[in-house]
C-alpha positions as CSV (number, residue, x, y, z in Angstrom):
1,X,52.3,66.9,-23.3
2,X,52.3,65.4,-19.8
3,X,48.5,66.1,-19.3
4,X,47.2,65.0,-22.6
5,X,49.2,61.8,-21.6
6,X,48.0,61.6,-18.2
7,X,44.4,62.0,-19.5
8,X,45.1,59.3,-22.2
9,X,46.0,56.8,-20.2
10,X,43.2,57.7,-17.5
11,X,40.4,56.9,-20.5
12,X,42.3,54.0,-21.2
13,X,42.5,52.5,-17.8
14,X,38.9,53.3,-17.5
15,X,38.1,51.6,-21.0
16,X,39.7,48.5,-19.4
17,X,38.6,48.7,-16.3
18,X,34.8,48.9,-18.1
19,X,35.6,46.0,-20.2
20,X,37.3,44.0,-17.2
21,X,33.7,44.6,-15.3
22,X,31.7,43.7,-17.7
23,X,33.8,40.5,-18.5
24,X,33.1,39.4,-14.9
25,X,29.6,40.3,-14.7
26,X,29.2,38.0,-17.6
27,X,31.6,35.3,-16.0
28,X,29.1,35.7,-13.0
29,X,25.7,35.3,-14.9
30,X,27.2,32.1,-16.8
31,X,28.2,30.6,-13.3
32,X,24.7,31.4,-11.7
33,X,22.6,30.1,-15.0
34,X,24.4,27.0,-16.2
35,X,21.0,26.3,-18.1
36,X,22.1,28.9,-20.9
37,X,25.1,26.4,-21.3
38,X,23.5,23.1,-20.8
39,X,19.9,23.6,-22.1
40,X,21.3,23.8,-25.9
41,X,23.8,20.8,-25.2
42,X,21.2,19.0,-23.8
43,X,18.7,19.7,-26.5
44,X,21.6,18.1,-29.3
45,X,22.5,15.6,-26.9
46,X,18.7,14.2,-27.3
47,X,18.7,15.2,-31.2
48,X,22.1,12.6,-31.8
49,X,20.1,10.3,-29.6
50,X,17.4,10.7,-32.2
51,X,19.6,10.4,-35.0
52,X,19.6,6.6,-34.7
53,X,16.6,6.4,-35.9
54,X,16.7,8.6,-38.8
55,X,20.3,6.9,-39.5
56,X,18.2,3.7,-40.5
57,X,15.6,5.1,-42.6
58,X,18.3,6.6,-45.0
59,X,18.1,3.8,-47.2
60,X,18.5,6.8,-50.5
61,X,22.2,6.6,-49.4
62,X,24.4,5.5,-52.9
63,X,25.6,1.8,-52.8
64,X,26.6,1.2,-55.8
65,X,25.9,4.6,-57.7
66,X,28.4,7.4,-58.3
67,X,26.1,10.0,-58.1
68,X,24.1,10.9,-54.8
69,X,20.9,11.2,-55.8
70,X,19.5,14.9,-55.0
71,X,16.4,13.4,-53.9
72,X,18.4,12.2,-50.8
73,X,20.1,15.2,-50.0
74,X,16.4,16.7,-49.8
75,X,15.4,14.8,-47.2
76,X,19.2,15.5,-45.5
77,X,18.4,18.8,-46.0
78,X,14.9,18.3,-44.1
79,X,16.4,16.6,-41.7
80,X,19.1,19.4,-41.0
81,X,16.9,21.9,-40.9
82,X,14.6,20.1,-38.0
83,X,17.7,19.8,-35.8
84,X,18.3,23.4,-36.4
85,X,15.4,25.0,-35.5
86,X,14.9,22.7,-32.7
87,X,18.1,24.0,-31.4
88,X,17.4,27.6,-32.3
89,X,13.9,26.8,-30.1
90,X,15.4,26.0,-27.0
91,X,18.0,28.9,-27.6
92,X,15.3,31.4,-27.5
93,X,13.3,29.8,-25.1
94,X,15.8,29.8,-22.8
95,X,17.3,33.5,-23.3
96,X,13.4,34.2,-23.0
97,X,13.4,32.3,-19.5
98,X,16.7,33.9,-18.6
99,X,16.2,37.4,-19.3
100,X,12.6,37.5,-17.7
101,X,13.9,36.1,-14.6
102,X,17.7,37.4,-14.0
103,X,16.6,40.9,-12.7
104,X,13.4,39.8,-10.7
105,X,15.6,37.1,-8.8
106,X,18.0,39.9,-8.0
107,X,14.9,41.2,-6.1
108,X,13.2,38.5,-4.5
109,X,16.6,36.3,-3.3
110,X,17.5,40.3,-1.7
111,X,20.8,39.5,-4.0
112,X,20.1,43.3,-5.8
113,X,21.5,45.1,-2.5
114,X,25.2,42.7,-2.5
115,X,25.7,43.5,-6.3
116,X,24.4,47.3,-5.8
117,X,27.3,47.5,-3.0
118,X,29.9,46.2,-5.4
119,X,31.6,48.9,-7.7
120,X,29.6,48.0,-10.7
121,X,27.3,50.0,-11.9
122,X,23.6,49.4,-13.3
123,X,24.5,49.8,-16.4
124,X,27.6,47.4,-16.8
125,X,25.2,44.7,-15.0
126,X,22.5,44.9,-17.2
127,X,24.9,45.2,-20.2
128,X,26.7,41.9,-19.2
129,X,23.0,40.4,-19.4
130,X,22.4,41.5,-22.2
131,X,25.8,40.2,-23.7
132,X,24.2,36.8,-22.4
133,X,21.4,37.1,-23.9
134,X,22.6,38.2,-27.4
135,X,26.1,37.0,-28.0
136,X,26.7,34.3,-25.8
137,X,23.1,32.4,-26.0
138,X,23.3,32.5,-29.9
139,X,27.1,32.0,-30.3
140,X,26.1,28.3,-28.4
141,X,23.2,27.6,-30.2
142,X,24.9,28.4,-33.3
143,X,28.4,26.7,-32.4
144,X,26.2,23.3,-32.0
145,X,24.2,23.7,-35.1
146,X,27.5,24.3,-37.5
147,X,28.9,21.3,-35.2
148,X,25.7,19.2,-36.4
149,X,25.8,20.2,-40.1
150,X,29.5,19.4,-40.5
151,X,29.4,16.4,-39.0
152,X,26.7,15.1,-41.8
153,X,28.9,16.9,-44.2
154,X,32.0,14.8,-42.2
155,X,30.1,11.8,-43.3
156,X,29.0,12.7,-46.8
157,X,32.0,13.7,-47.9
158,X,33.5,10.6,-48.1
159,X,30.9,8.8,-50.0
160,X,30.5,9.4,-54.0
161,X,28.8,13.0,-54.6
162,X,28.3,15.6,-56.7
163,X,29.1,18.7,-54.4
164,X,32.3,20.7,-53.7
165,X,33.0,20.4,-50.2
166,X,34.9,23.3,-49.9
167,X,32.6,25.6,-51.6
168,X,29.8,24.5,-49.5
169,X,32.2,25.5,-46.4
170,X,32.8,28.6,-47.9
171,X,28.8,29.8,-48.9
172,X,27.7,28.4,-45.5
173,X,29.6,30.7,-44.0
174,X,28.2,33.6,-45.6
175,X,25.1,32.1,-44.8
176,X,25.9,31.0,-40.9
177,X,26.9,34.9,-40.5
178,X,24.0,36.1,-41.8
179,X,22.0,34.2,-40.3
180,X,23.9,35.1,-36.5
181,X,23.1,38.9,-37.6
182,X,19.2,38.0,-38.4
183,X,18.8,36.3,-35.7
184,X,20.7,38.5,-32.8
185,X,19.3,41.8,-34.5
186,X,15.6,39.9,-34.4
187,X,15.7,38.4,-31.3
188,X,16.6,41.6,-29.2
189,X,13.5,43.1,-28.8
190,X,12.2,39.9,-27.3
191,X,15.2,39.9,-25.3
192,X,14.8,43.0,-24.3
193,X,11.1,43.3,-23.6
194,X,11.7,40.1,-21.5
195,X,14.4,42.5,-19.2
196,X,12.1,45.2,-18.9
197,X,9.4,42.9,-17.4
198,X,11.8,41.2,-15.5
199,X,12.8,44.3,-13.7
200,X,9.0,45.8,-13.6
201,X,7.2,43.4,-12.3
202,X,6.7,41.3,-8.7
203,X,4.8,38.2,-10.3
204,X,4.2,36.7,-13.2
205,X,6.5,37.6,-15.3
206,X,5.2,34.6,-18.0
207,X,1.9,36.4,-18.5
208,X,3.3,39.6,-18.8
209,X,5.8,38.4,-20.9
210,X,3.7,36.3,-23.5
211,X,0.4,38.0,-23.2
212,X,1.1,41.4,-24.6
213,X,3.1,40.1,-27.3
214,X,0.6,37.6,-28.6
215,X,-2.0,40.6,-28.2
216,X,0.0,42.6,-30.4
217,X,0.4,39.3,-32.4
218,X,-2.8,39.2,-32.7
219,X,-3.9,42.9,-33.5
220,X,-1.0,42.5,-36.3
221,X,-2.4,40.0,-38.2
222,X,-6.1,41.3,-38.0
223,X,-5.4,45.0,-38.7
224,X,-1.6,45.9,-39.8
225,X,0.5,44.8,-42.9
226,X,3.5,43.7,-40.8
227,X,4.3,40.6,-40.2
228,X,7.2,41.3,-37.3
229,X,6.8,38.9,-34.4
230,X,6.0,35.3,-37.3
231,X,9.3,36.4,-39.0
232,X,10.6,36.4,-35.4
233,X,10.0,32.7,-35.1
234,X,10.4,32.0,-38.9
235,X,13.7,33.1,-38.6
236,X,15.2,30.3,-36.6
237,X,13.7,28.1,-38.9
238,X,16.0,29.5,-41.8
239,X,18.7,28.9,-40.0
240,X,18.4,25.2,-40.4
241,X,19.5,23.6,-43.4
242,X,22.0,26.6,-44.4
243,X,24.8,24.1,-45.1
244,X,23.0,21.2,-46.9
245,X,20.5,23.3,-49.0
246,X,23.9,24.7,-50.2
247,X,25.1,21.4,-50.7
248,X,21.9,20.5,-53.1
249,X,22.5,23.7,-55.4
250,X,26.1,22.6,-56.3
251,X,24.6,19.2,-56.8
252,X,21.3,20.4,-59.0
253,X,23.8,22.8,-61.0
254,X,26.7,19.7,-61.4
255,X,24.0,17.4,-63.0
256,X,22.3,19.8,-65.0
257,X,25.9,20.6,-66.7
258,X,26.7,16.8,-67.2
259,X,29.8,17.7,-64.9
260,X,31.4,14.2,-63.4
261,X,31.1,14.1,-59.3
262,X,33.1,16.1,-57.5
263,X,36.3,14.8,-55.5
264,X,35.7,14.1,-51.8
265,X,37.4,17.1,-50.6
266,X,37.1,18.7,-53.4
267,X,38.8,22.2,-54.1
268,X,35.5,23.8,-56.3
269,X,33.9,26.6,-55.1
270,X,31.0,27.0,-58.0
271,X,30.1,30.5,-58.9
272,X,26.5,29.9,-58.6
273,X,26.7,29.2,-55.2
274,X,28.7,32.0,-54.5
275,X,26.5,34.1,-56.1
276,X,23.8,32.0,-54.5
277,X,25.0,33.3,-51.0
278,X,26.0,37.0,-52.2
279,X,22.4,37.3,-53.2
280,X,21.4,36.4,-49.4
281,X,23.4,38.8,-48.4
282,X,22.2,41.7,-50.3
283,X,18.7,40.7,-50.1
284,X,18.8,40.8,-46.2
285,X,20.2,44.7,-46.6
286,X,17.7,45.9,-49.3
287,X,14.7,43.8,-48.0
288,X,15.4,43.9,-44.5
289,X,17.3,47.2,-44.0
290,X,14.5,49.4,-42.5
291,X,12.8,46.4,-40.2
292,X,16.1,45.3,-38.6
293,X,17.1,48.6,-37.9
294,X,13.5,49.1,-36.2
295,X,14.7,46.1,-34.1
296,X,17.8,47.5,-33.0
297,X,15.6,51.2,-31.5
298,X,13.1,49.0,-29.8
299,X,15.7,47.2,-28.1
300,X,17.6,49.9,-27.5
301,X,14.7,51.6,-25.8
302,X,14.0,48.8,-24.2
303,X,17.6,47.6,-22.5
304,X,17.5,52.0,-21.6
305,X,14.0,51.7,-19.7
306,X,15.3,48.5,-17.3
307,X,18.6,49.8,-16.7
308,X,16.5,52.8,-15.4
309,X,14.2,50.4,-13.4
310,X,17.3,48.7,-12.1
311,X,19.0,52.2,-11.0
312,X,15.7,52.4,-8.6
313,X,14.8,48.8,-7.9
314,X,14.5,47.3,-4.3
315,X,14.7,44.0,-2.8
316,X,11.3,42.3,-2.8
């Protein structure tokens, strides 16, 4: 009994210690690479600065009508899509820049020898870097995108409208979770390839990082029926107008049914909108299940190779 208890205690302590090491390594990465946080934030600041130009042009906002025109919501949806796509591209570029430079910088600056002297394994060190790319950075981008859409929603909620705010939020939560999973899984092979390049090359990582994928993209386009690389780019675009497209769906449904305008911050959750969100989740499993599984496998192979390479790495 005492032996079993001691084994459980040691196993729990080991897991806790591993978690603490990864957490400490992630904090170190965020402290060393501030661009992971400030890149998307500066991008959102630039977008909000351009918002003034957009506000001047939104002459479609109702003044005397009790209904918001559907065309106005479509314009707002397009703007939201542009904003979120812009944030997604910034996050993707920041993630690639970080992934392609972090292992190479350790060897160039000879800090690799210092980190290897600490009681942190290569697997823990690389896993912390992977977590920053696949968890922290997408979370920052999604939070900023959600903040932007909720800010727009908060302004529109006090204007005459034909949609339910709570319904829009409910479906937006489903779509946001679907988008987060889509982005993290489908971006994983690109980040994993960048980590492997960073651990192998001695110079010109951008050439290797972009050269081979571009060649594969051309070969994919000309010789195969697949379109994975193009879907990685369009995946961020799909994150764009999730909230506003939900509002547009409710507007069209209420107009078609001849219903009166929904009260501000109404509690209605339209069944058609909920079904739309559930259908999008079902389509994700049926249509994208196999490609997403392939992405996970490819990313796992690249990440494993990056860990093995770091074990043999030496300072440049």
